[in-house]
Short mmCIF file of C-alpha atoms in Angstrom, two decimals:
data_model
loop_
_atom_site.label_atom_id
_atom_site.label_comp_id
_atom_site.label_asym_id
_atom_site.label_seq_id
_atom_site.Cartn_x
_atom_site.Cartn_y
_atom_site.Cartn_z
CA UNK M 1 -41.52 -29.36 39.39
CA UNK M 2 -39.51 -26.57 37.22
CA UNK M 3 -36.42 -24.93 38.81
CA UNK M 4 -36.19 -21.89 40.24
CA UNK M 5 -34.35 -18.78 38.72
CA UNK M 6 -31.42 -19.09 40.92
CA UNK M 7 -31.28 -22.96 39.97
CA UNK M 8 -31.18 -22.40 36.54
CA UNK M 9 -28.12 -19.85 37.26
CA UNK M 10 -26.42 -22.36 39.06
CA UNK M 11 -26.72 -25.24 36.65
CA UNK M 12 -25.33 -22.88 33.86
CA UNK M 13 -22.29 -21.89 35.77
CA UNK M 14 -21.97 -25.52 36.68
CA UNK M 15 -21.93 -26.62 32.92
CA UNK M 16 -19.38 -23.63 32.08
CA UNK M 17 -17.14 -25.10 34.66
CA UNK M 18 -17.42 -28.91 33.57
CA UNK M 19 -16.98 -27.53 30.09
CA UNK M 20 -13.58 -25.73 30.94
CA UNK M 21 -12.34 -28.57 33.04
CA UNK M 22 -12.99 -31.17 30.21
CA UNK M 23 -11.33 -28.77 27.79
CA UNK M 24 -8.11 -28.89 29.82
CA UNK M 25 -6.18 -25.07 30.24
CA UNK M 26 -3.42 -26.26 27.57
CA UNK M 27 -5.14 -27.55 25.04
CA UNK M 28 -4.64 -25.88 21.79
CA UNK M 29 -2.91 -23.01 23.92
CA UNK M 30 0.45 -22.48 25.23
CA UNK M 31 -0.23 -21.27 28.95
CA UNK M 32 -2.50 -22.57 31.53
CA UNK M 33 -0.17 -24.35 34.09
CA UNK M 34 -1.21 -21.92 37.01
CA UNK M 35 -4.79 -21.93 36.36
CA UNK M 36 -7.69 -24.16 37.80
CA UNK M 37 -10.40 -24.04 35.33
CA UNK M 38 -9.69 -23.42 31.40
CA UNK M 39 -11.08 -20.03 29.99
CA UNK M 40 -14.73 -19.59 29.62
CA UNK M 41 -16.20 -20.05 26.40
CA UNK M 42 -16.67 -15.90 25.99
CA UNK M 43 -12.72 -15.49 26.78
CA UNK M 44 -12.00 -18.57 24.31
CA UNK M 45 -13.66 -16.87 21.51
CA UNK M 46 -12.35 -13.74 22.22
CA UNK M 47 -8.82 -14.99 22.12
CA UNK M 48 -8.67 -17.13 19.09
CA UNK M 49 -6.72 -15.91 16.19
CA UNK M 50 -6.28 -18.64 14.24
CA UNK M 51 -8.87 -17.85 11.73
CA UNK M 52 -6.41 -14.95 10.69
CA UNK M 53 -2.78 -15.65 11.79
CA UNK M 54 -2.90 -19.35 9.95
CA UNK M 55 -1.40 -16.89 7.12
CA UNK M 56 1.71 -17.36 9.18
CA UNK M 57 2.03 -21.00 9.60
CA UNK M 58 4.48 -21.70 7.00
CA UNK M 59 6.77 -18.55 8.80
CA UNK M 60 6.19 -20.24 12.18
CA UNK M 61 7.54 -23.43 10.96
CA UNK M 62 10.61 -21.65 9.62
CA UNK M 63 11.08 -20.02 12.73
CA UNK M 64 11.00 -23.47 14.56
CA UNK M 65 13.38 -24.92 12.43
CA UNK M 66 15.98 -22.40 12.88
CA UNK M 67 15.06 -22.29 16.88
CA UNK M 68 15.57 -25.84 17.21
CA UNK M 69 18.93 -25.76 15.56
CA UNK M 70 20.13 -22.78 18.00
CA UNK M 71 18.90 -25.18 20.83
CA UNK M 72 21.00 -27.83 19.40
CA UNK M 73 23.82 -25.70 19.14
CA UNK M 74 23.44 -24.84 23.00
CA UNK M 75 23.02 -28.55 24.08
CA UNK M 76 19.28 -28.03 24.89
CA UNK M 77 18.49 -30.92 22.29
CA UNK M 78 20.78 -33.49 21.30
CA UNK M 79 21.91 -34.11 17.56
CA UNK M 80 18.94 -37.27 17.13
CA UNK M 81 16.54 -34.96 18.83
CA UNK M 82 16.97 -32.07 16.54
CA UNK M 83 17.04 -34.66 13.43
CA UNK M 84 13.47 -36.04 14.65
CA UNK M 85 12.30 -32.36 15.32
CA UNK M 86 13.38 -31.23 11.89
CA UNK M 87 11.78 -34.12 10.10
CA UNK M 88 8.36 -33.56 11.96
CA UNK M 89 8.36 -29.91 11.05
CA UNK M 90 9.05 -30.78 7.51
CA UNK M 91 6.06 -33.05 7.01
CA UNK M 92 3.84 -30.72 9.08
CA UNK M 93 5.04 -27.93 6.55
CA UNK M 94 4.30 -30.12 3.54
CA UNK M 95 0.63 -30.77 4.88
CA UNK M 96 0.22 -27.06 5.77
CA UNK M 97 0.93 -26.24 2.30
CA UNK M 98 -1.31 -29.05 0.71
CA UNK M 99 -4.24 -28.13 3.10
CA UNK M 100 -3.90 -31.71 4.53
CA UNK M 101 -3.92 -30.25 7.98
CA UNK M 102 -5.59 -27.44 9.44
CA UNK M 103 -5.84 -25.91 12.94
CA UNK M 104 -8.59 -27.35 15.28
CA UNK M 105 -11.58 -25.01 16.61
CA UNK M 106 -9.92 -25.39 20.25
CA UNK M 107 -6.37 -24.02 18.97
CA UNK M 108 -6.39 -20.60 20.42
CA UNK M 109 -3.49 -19.45 17.77
CA UNK M 110 -1.41 -20.78 15.06
CA UNK M 111 1.54 -20.98 17.69
CA UNK M 112 -0.36 -23.54 19.71
CA UNK M 113 -2.26 -24.95 17.05
CA UNK M 114 1.16 -25.97 15.64
CA UNK M 115 3.01 -26.96 18.66
CA UNK M 116 0.32 -29.17 19.65
CA UNK M 117 0.14 -30.95 16.32
CA UNK M 118 4.23 -31.44 16.55
CA UNK M 119 3.41 -33.20 19.82
CA UNK M 120 0.85 -35.07 18.29
CA UNK M 121 2.90 -36.33 15.88
CA UNK M 122 6.24 -36.86 17.78
CA UNK M 123 5.31 -37.01 21.40
CA UNK M 124 5.18 -34.49 24.41
CA UNK M 125 8.64 -35.38 25.50
CA UNK M 126 10.36 -34.22 22.14
CA UNK M 127 7.54 -31.74 20.90
CA UNK M 128 7.52 -30.18 24.57
CA UNK M 129 11.06 -29.02 24.18
CA UNK M 130 11.11 -26.74 21.26
CA UNK M 131 9.48 -23.98 23.29
CA UNK M 132 12.71 -23.37 25.53
CA UNK M 133 14.21 -20.09 25.12
CA UNK M 134 11.24 -18.39 23.17
CA UNK M 135 7.98 -16.86 23.64
CA UNK M 136 4.99 -16.12 21.45
CA UNK M 137 5.91 -12.50 21.69
CA UNK M 138 9.35 -12.91 20.10
CA UNK M 139 7.89 -15.43 17.59
CA UNK M 140 5.12 -13.19 16.26
CA UNK M 141 7.16 -10.23 16.25
CA UNK M 142 9.23 -11.95 13.95
CA UNK M 143 6.90 -13.90 11.72
CA UNK M 144 4.74 -10.62 10.87
CA UNK M 145 8.14 -9.43 9.31
CA UNK M 146 8.63 -12.23 7.33
CA UNK M 147 5.14 -12.01 5.87
CA UNK M 148 5.32 -8.34 5.04
CA UNK M 149 8.80 -8.75 3.38
CA UNK M 150 7.30 -11.48 1.21
CA UNK M 151 4.74 -9.21 0.34
CA UNK M 152 6.34 -6.26 -0.15
CA UNK M 153 8.22 -7.95 -3.16
CA UNK M 154 4.80 -8.80 -4.60
CA UNK M 155 3.73 -5.52 -4.14
CA UNK M 156 6.93 -3.58 -5.41
CA UNK M 157 6.84 -5.60 -8.67
CA UNK M 158 2.91 -4.38 -9.38
CA UNK M 159 3.97 -0.82 -8.69
CA UNK M 160 6.78 -1.43 -11.00
CA UNK M 161 4.16 -2.88 -13.70
CA UNK M 162 2.20 0.08 -13.35
CA UNK M 163 4.92 2.55 -13.68
CA UNK M 164 6.14 0.71 -16.72
CA UNK M 165 2.29 0.94 -18.17
CA UNK M 166 2.35 4.78 -17.48
CA UNK M 167 5.87 5.15 -18.98
CA UNK M 168 4.78 3.51 -22.23
CA UNK M 169 1.84 5.93 -22.81
CA UNK M 170 4.02 8.69 -22.04
CA UNK M 171 6.73 7.87 -24.44
CA UNK M 172 3.79 7.41 -27.03
CA UNK M 173 2.28 10.84 -26.17
CA UNK M 174 5.52 12.99 -25.34
CA UNK M 175 4.69 15.66 -27.65
CA UNK M 176 0.47 15.28 -27.58
CA UNK M 177 -0.47 18.31 -25.96
CA UNK M 178 -3.43 18.51 -23.26
CA UNK M 179 -4.98 21.06 -20.91
CA UNK M 180 -2.84 21.48 -17.64
CA UNK M 181 -5.15 22.65 -14.66
CA UNK M 182 -4.93 24.17 -11.48
CA UNK M 183 -7.89 24.32 -9.03
CA UNK M 184 -9.55 22.12 -11.88
CA UNK M 185 -9.63 25.06 -13.82
CA UNK M 186 -7.43 25.66 -17.21
CA UNK M 187 -4.06 26.85 -16.38
CA UNK M 188 -1.32 26.04 -18.92
CA UNK M 189 -0.84 23.53 -21.98
CA UNK M 190 1.14 20.66 -20.91
CA UNK M 191 1.91 17.43 -22.99
CA UNK M 192 -0.14 14.19 -22.10
CA UNK M 193 3.23 12.51 -21.54
CA UNK M 194 4.35 14.95 -18.96
CA UNK M 195 1.03 14.59 -16.91
CA UNK M 196 1.25 10.58 -17.16
CA UNK M 197 4.79 11.30 -15.92
CA UNK M 198 3.45 13.17 -12.94
CA UNK M 199 1.50 10.08 -11.55
CA UNK M 200 4.40 7.80 -12.17
CA UNK M 201 6.93 9.65 -10.05
CA UNK M 202 5.13 9.29 -6.66
CA UNK M 203 4.77 5.52 -7.48
CA UNK M 204 8.75 5.71 -7.86
CA UNK M 205 8.91 7.17 -4.29
CA UNK M 206 6.60 4.33 -3.00
CA UNK M 207 8.95 2.04 -4.25
CA UNK M 208 11.87 3.88 -2.76
CA UNK M 209 10.03 3.91 0.76
CA UNK M 210 9.59 0.04 0.47
CA UNK M 211 13.27 -0.37 -0.31
CA UNK M 212 14.26 1.85 2.80
CA UNK M 213 11.90 0.29 4.80
CA UNK M 214 12.84 -3.38 4.00
CA UNK M 215 16.63 -2.60 6.00
CA UNK M 216 14.52 -1.64 9.21
CA UNK M 217 11.99 -4.60 8.84
CA UNK M 218 14.67 -7.24 8.10
CA UNK M 219 15.31 -7.84 11.90
CA UNK M 220 14.98 -10.76 13.83
CA UNK M 221 13.15 -10.42 17.52
CA UNK M 222 13.92 -14.34 18.04
CA UNK M 223 15.81 -14.58 21.21
CA UNK M 224 13.87 -11.98 22.94
CA UNK M 225 11.87 -13.98 24.92
CA UNK M 226 8.62 -12.61 26.13
CA UNK M 227 10.74 -9.39 27.10
CA UNK M 228 13.91 -9.77 28.67
CA UNK M 229 15.72 -12.10 26.10
CA UNK M 230 16.82 -15.61 26.55
CA UNK M 231 18.57 -17.47 29.48
CA UNK M 232 20.52 -20.33 27.15
CA UNK M 233 22.72 -18.20 25.11
CA UNK M 234 21.22 -18.89 21.99
CA UNK M 235 22.86 -17.76 18.36
CA UNK M 236 20.38 -15.35 17.52
CA UNK M 237 22.47 -14.05 14.42
CA UNK M 238 22.27 -17.74 13.23
CA UNK M 239 18.58 -17.83 13.80
CA UNK M 240 18.29 -14.58 11.99
CA UNK M 241 20.19 -15.49 8.74
CA UNK M 242 18.25 -18.85 8.60
CA UNK M 243 15.30 -16.81 8.22
CA UNK M 244 16.77 -14.67 5.80
CA UNK M 245 17.19 -11.51 7.91
CA UNK M 246 19.81 -9.07 8.11
CA UNK M 247 19.83 -8.50 11.90
CA UNK M 248 19.06 -9.26 15.24
CA UNK M 249 16.75 -6.68 17.32
CA UNK M 250 19.23 -4.66 19.42
CA UNK M 251 16.94 -4.57 22.56
CA UNK M 252 14.52 -7.56 23.66
CA UNK M 253 11.79 -5.15 25.34
CA UNK M 254 11.58 -3.15 21.92
CA UNK M 255 11.61 -6.10 19.57
CA UNK M 256 8.53 -7.61 21.37
CA UNK M 257 6.72 -4.37 22.37
CA UNK M 258 7.09 -2.36 19.10
CA UNK M 259 5.08 -2.36 15.86
CA UNK M 260 6.30 0.84 14.08
CA UNK M 261 7.69 -1.54 11.41
CA UNK M 262 3.90 -2.58 10.73
CA UNK M 263 2.72 1.00 11.16
CA UNK M 264 5.13 2.11 8.52
CA UNK M 265 4.50 -0.75 6.16
CA UNK M 266 0.81 0.61 6.62
CA UNK M 267 1.75 3.85 5.94
CA UNK M 268 3.27 2.87 2.72
CA UNK M 269 0.51 1.03 1.61
CA UNK M 270 -1.73 3.81 2.42
CA UNK M 271 0.42 6.09 0.42
CA UNK M 272 0.10 4.21 -2.52
CA UNK M 273 -3.78 4.05 -2.21
CA UNK M 274 -3.52 7.69 -2.15
CA UNK M 275 -1.71 7.98 -5.09
CA UNK M 276 -3.64 5.38 -7.01
CA UNK M 277 -7.04 7.31 -5.87
CA UNK M 278 -5.47 10.86 -7.37
CA UNK M 279 -4.95 9.05 -10.88
CA UNK M 280 -8.39 7.19 -10.43
CA UNK M 281 -10.17 10.49 -9.75
CA UNK M 282 -8.86 11.92 -13.03
CA UNK M 283 -9.70 8.95 -14.87
CA UNK M 284 -12.96 9.11 -13.87
CA UNK M 285 -13.52 12.68 -14.87
CA UNK M 286 -11.50 12.21 -18.08
CA UNK M 287 -14.03 9.60 -19.16
CA UNK M 288 -17.24 11.57 -18.87
CA UNK M 289 -18.78 13.28 -21.75
CA UNK M 290 -18.02 16.98 -20.45
CA UNK M 291 -14.23 15.97 -20.63
CA UNK M 292 -14.09 13.19 -23.34
CA UNK M 293 -10.32 12.83 -22.96
CA UNK M 294 -10.30 8.96 -22.43
CA UNK M 295 -11.92 5.73 -23.54
CA UNK M 296 -12.11 2.92 -21.09
CA UNK M 297 -11.77 -0.67 -22.62
CA UNK M 298 -14.58 -3.01 -22.07
CA UNK M 299 -12.73 -5.57 -20.51
CA UNK M 300 -11.49 -3.19 -17.85
CA UNK M 301 -14.96 -1.70 -17.03
CA UNK M 302 -18.78 -2.64 -16.47
CA UNK M 303 -22.19 -1.78 -17.23
CA UNK M 304 -25.43 -0.88 -15.56
CA UNK M 305 -28.25 -3.44 -14.31
CA UNK M 306 -30.94 -0.79 -15.72
CA UNK M 307 -29.16 1.45 -18.21
CA UNK M 308 -27.81 -0.23 -21.24
CA UNK M 309 -25.65 2.58 -22.55
CA UNK M 310 -23.52 2.89 -19.27
CA UNK M 311 -19.57 2.00 -19.22
CA UNK M 312 -18.61 2.48 -15.70
CA UNK M 313 -15.09 2.94 -14.57
CA UNK M 314 -15.53 0.65 -11.80
CA UNK M 315 -12.15 -0.07 -11.09
CA UNK M 316 -10.95 3.46 -10.67
CA UNK M 317 -14.04 3.93 -8.29
CA UNK M 318 -12.93 1.09 -6.38
CA UNK M 319 -9.43 2.35 -6.25
CA UNK M 320 -10.68 5.64 -4.92
CA UNK M 321 -12.79 3.57 -2.04
CA UNK M 322 -9.80 1.49 -1.29
CA UNK M 323 -7.67 4.05 -0.48
CA UNK M 324 -10.05 5.12 2.33
CA UNK M 325 -9.78 1.49 3.65
CA UNK M 326 -6.21 1.57 3.45
CA UNK M 327 -5.70 4.78 5.67
CA UNK M 328 -8.12 3.21 8.39
CA UNK M 329 -6.01 0.25 8.79
CA UNK M 330 -3.08 2.86 9.10
CA UNK M 331 -5.30 4.82 11.62
CA UNK M 332 -6.24 1.87 13.42
CA UNK M 333 -2.87 0.53 13.99
CA UNK M 334 -1.23 3.92 15.26
CA UNK M 335 -4.45 4.47 17.62
CA UNK M 336 -3.91 1.09 18.92
CA UNK M 337 -0.08 1.87 19.61
CA UNK M 338 -0.14 5.13 20.87
CA UNK M 339 -0.61 4.60 24.73
CA UNK M 340 0.83 1.00 25.10
CA UNK M 341 3.16 0.53 28.35
CA UNK M 342 6.20 -1.66 27.71
CA UNK M 343 6.40 -4.54 27.03
CA UNK M 344 3.96 -6.91 25.11
CA UNK M 345 0.30 -6.32 25.47
CA UNK M 346 -2.44 -8.42 23.66
CA UNK M 347 -3.46 -4.84 22.24
CA UNK M 348 -0.83 -5.62 19.46
CA UNK M 349 -2.83 -9.04 18.36
CA UNK M 350 -4.91 -5.92 16.35
CA UNK M 351 -1.76 -5.37 13.79
CA UNK M 352 -2.37 -8.43 11.95
CA UNK M 353 -5.83 -8.31 10.51
CA UNK M 354 -5.18 -4.51 9.56
CA UNK M 355 -1.96 -5.29 7.55
CA UNK M 356 -3.20 -8.63 6.29
CA UNK M 357 -5.67 -6.50 5.06
CA UNK M 358 -3.96 -3.76 3.46
CA UNK M 359 -1.49 -6.30 1.55
CA UNK M 360 -4.21 -8.14 0.26
CA UNK M 361 -6.19 -5.10 -0.99
CA UNK M 362 -3.09 -3.50 -2.91
CA UNK M 363 -2.34 -7.24 -4.29
CA UNK M 364 -5.87 -7.51 -5.74
CA UNK M 365 -6.18 -3.50 -6.61
CA UNK M 366 -3.00 -3.10 -8.34
CA UNK M 367 -2.90 -5.51 -11.15
CA UNK M 368 -6.68 -4.36 -11.79
CA UNK M 369 -5.47 -0.69 -12.05
CA UNK M 370 -2.63 -1.59 -14.21
CA UNK M 371 -4.84 -3.15 -16.80
CA UNK M 372 -7.34 -0.35 -16.96
CA UNK M 373 -4.20 2.14 -17.32
CA UNK M 374 -2.53 -0.43 -20.09
CA UNK M 375 -5.80 -0.31 -22.17
CA UNK M 376 -6.69 3.38 -21.91
CA UNK M 377 -7.50 5.13 -25.20
CA UNK M 378 -6.86 8.87 -25.40
CA UNK M 379 -8.81 11.34 -27.40
CA UNK M 380 -5.89 13.26 -28.67
CA UNK M 381 -7.69 15.52 -30.64
CA UNK M 382 -9.97 16.71 -27.72
CA UNK M 383 -7.26 17.38 -25.42
CA UNK M 384 -5.36 19.34 -28.29
CA UNK M 385 -8.67 21.19 -28.81
CA UNK M 386 -9.04 22.02 -25.22
CA UNK M 387 -5.20 22.77 -24.40
CA UNK M 388 -5.50 26.33 -25.37
CA UNK M 389 -9.09 26.97 -23.83
CA UNK M 390 -9.41 29.23 -20.98
CA UNK M 391 -6.97 31.62 -21.88
CA UNK M 392 -4.06 29.36 -20.98
CA UNK M 393 -1.81 31.01 -23.08
CA UNK M 394 -1.75 33.84 -21.10
CA UNK M 395 1.42 33.13 -18.99
CA UNK M 396 3.09 32.61 -22.29
CA UNK M 397 2.43 36.17 -23.38
CA UNK M 398 3.34 37.59 -19.83
CA UNK M 399 6.71 35.42 -20.41
CA UNK M 400 7.25 37.08 -24.02
CA UNK M 401 6.69 40.37 -22.39
CA UNK M 402 9.43 39.97 -19.98
CA UNK M 403 11.92 38.77 -22.85
CA UNK M 404 11.43 42.19 -24.13
CA UNK M 405 12.71 43.77 -20.95
CA UNK M 406 9.39 44.49 -19.33
CA UNK M 407 9.43 43.64 -15.57
CA UNK M 408 7.13 40.72 -14.66
CA UNK M 409 4.83 42.69 -12.45
CA UNK M 410 3.99 45.04 -15.44
CA UNK M 411 4.02 42.13 -17.77
CA UNK M 412 1.39 40.36 -15.67
CA UNK M 413 -1.01 43.36 -15.77
CA UNK M 414 -0.76 43.99 -19.10
CA UNK M 415 -1.71 40.57 -19.72
CA UNK M 416 -4.67 40.40 -17.28
CA UNK M 417 -6.02 43.56 -19.48
CA UNK M 418 -5.54 41.40 -22.63
CA UNK M 419 -7.62 38.67 -21.17
CA UNK M 420 -10.42 40.94 -20.05
CA UNK M 421 -10.76 42.45 -23.75
CA UNK M 422 -10.85 38.63 -24.75
CA UNK M 423 -13.72 37.85 -22.44
CA UNK M 424 -15.68 40.89 -23.28
CA UNK M 425 -15.45 40.06 -27.10
CA UNK M 426 -15.88 36.31 -26.81
CA UNK M 427 -12.43 35.71 -28.29
CA UNK M 428 -9.51 33.26 -27.26
CA UNK M 429 -6.15 35.14 -27.22
CA UNK M 430 -4.82 34.34 -30.30
CA UNK M 431 -8.25 35.12 -32.31
CA UNK M 432 -7.43 38.70 -31.42
CA UNK M 433 -6.60 41.14 -34.01
CA UNK M 434 -3.48 43.27 -34.07
CA UNK M 435 -5.53 46.28 -33.86
CA UNK M 436 -6.86 45.00 -30.58
CA UNK M 437 -3.68 43.77 -29.10
CA UNK M 438 -1.96 47.07 -29.74
CA UNK M 439 -4.91 48.95 -28.23
CA UNK M 440 -4.31 47.11 -24.90
CA UNK M 441 -0.43 47.80 -24.75
CA UNK M 442 2.09 48.91 -27.59
CA UNK M 443 4.25 46.03 -26.37
CA UNK M 444 1.57 43.65 -27.84
CA UNK M 445 3.09 43.89 -31.11
CA UNK M 446 2.66 41.23 -33.78
CA UNK M 447 5.93 39.43 -32.66
CA UNK M 448 3.31 38.12 -29.64
CA UNK M 449 1.92 35.67 -32.16
CA UNK M 450 4.79 33.52 -32.10
CA UNK M 451 3.92 32.42 -28.41
CA UNK M 452 0.00 32.36 -29.14
CA UNK M 453 0.12 28.32 -29.91
CA UNK M 454 -0.01 25.35 -28.07
CA UNK M 455 3.28 23.78 -29.68
CA UNK M 456 5.15 27.30 -28.99
CA UNK M 457 4.26 27.00 -25.29
CA UNK M 458 5.13 23.40 -24.98
CA UNK M 459 8.49 24.12 -26.57
CA UNK M 460 9.42 27.10 -24.33
CA UNK M 461 9.12 24.71 -21.28
CA UNK M 462 12.07 22.98 -21.78
CA UNK M 463 13.82 22.66 -18.67
CA UNK M 464 14.79 19.16 -17.43
CA UNK M 465 11.64 18.86 -15.32
CA UNK M 466 9.49 20.64 -17.64
CA UNK M 467 6.58 19.54 -20.27
CA UNK M 468 7.91 20.01 -23.54
CA UNK M 469 8.70 16.90 -25.60
CA UNK M 470 12.18 17.05 -25.06
CA UNK M 471 11.98 17.09 -21.29
CA UNK M 472 9.32 14.43 -21.32
CA UNK M 473 11.78 12.01 -23.11
CA UNK M 474 14.60 13.03 -20.57
CA UNK M 475 12.64 12.20 -17.77
CA UNK M 476 11.43 8.87 -19.29
CA UNK M 477 15.56 8.10 -19.14
CA UNK M 478 15.53 9.24 -15.82
CA UNK M 479 12.63 7.07 -14.55
CA UNK M 480 14.18 4.04 -16.27
CA UNK M 481 17.59 4.88 -14.26
CA UNK M 482 15.54 5.36 -10.92
CA UNK M 483 13.19 2.06 -11.18
CA UNK M 484 17.11 0.05 -12.20
CA UNK M 485 18.32 1.81 -8.90
CA UNK M 486 16.07 0.21 -6.53
CA UNK M 487 16.88 -3.33 -6.35
CA UNK M 488 14.61 -4.77 -3.75
CA UNK M 489 12.04 -6.59 -5.98
#
């Protein structure tokens, strides 16, 4: 006789209970003593984080070594116990690095996985002592900082490489003209070197942001416990120094509950993405037939599966797309943090996947972007031809009139009338005859032709931050000095 619906439901409940009791509440986890049954399979699956926080294994082991030394210093561990624990941690670290050891399916997180394996190797009596005076809360708050600090160095080096590529092009093209634009319309002539440096300086600021962030990030939360601190008088400065961190968190509640240091790094990553995306958009435009300013190298572009003639700016397009991904990670982090009461809440676990993704995205994107920029070929003839188009020398005419003593307001009106005549005649400003110039204003004498050339226009913009070739070379010197002053990579 087939079981009734109620019997089937009861059998399912019994099976779940049996599975939980077989599993054991502490297997692969660091909690459970007050529970009569293990977590449901659904809760277990939701709670598991080893599939992403395994990235922190080496940092976790480094923290355990430092913590064990601090425990020995206050007498919680004997000298021989410390030696045994440190030796076991060292061999486990080697197995983690080689891939000989990986977490079990039942492990809840990397902290529980490593402690369980340590106990397997040296026994529960000795391996179980390492947890005294610490919590997963102060562990993870420290480990995520160690991870970000290491990868900040990698990202900084990649940003510096991109700046170097931009500077190399800028030096080579310090005197080559191109159209400067506002509202994507022709505005005034500028040099290609000046334009490229306009993309380098935001990246310098990104390096400065990382450098400034490091001072806030190089802080240990070890010794904070779950929220209230530790009861053993641990030497927290010793732990911080052993981990290469500069300071100890001032407040145990803040140390375990805050992730602004993660959000700040996510912001920096997003800002880098935005800066890349802006340049990427220009490269995409410049590579079109309509602009014709650049040619992409074959090794740093792709083709079409159906159109044989295509050369697509995929790196630039992916940079533009991944900037949205980086912004999304930042938005998700800030939204998660915005309403959390003190102290730790499990919501904070969501910081790791977001920051891991931002780091990995930049570490893949930046080298590709730098390769694309390094190998760009510029169509200098086309850029020069376009530099004076769209009446972009009009401002130079107005400035010429000002130097003759005319108020700029009036000079602006006269030059506007000049553009109207040129448009009506279908000519560029320099193509108008002397008679046509004088018909607009007696101030527009033959001397105005001295400013109606791209090179003359560029030469006048000779301020320290201007577009003249001399100014670009000065900027390059300042750029080198700025990079040298940022020492944290």
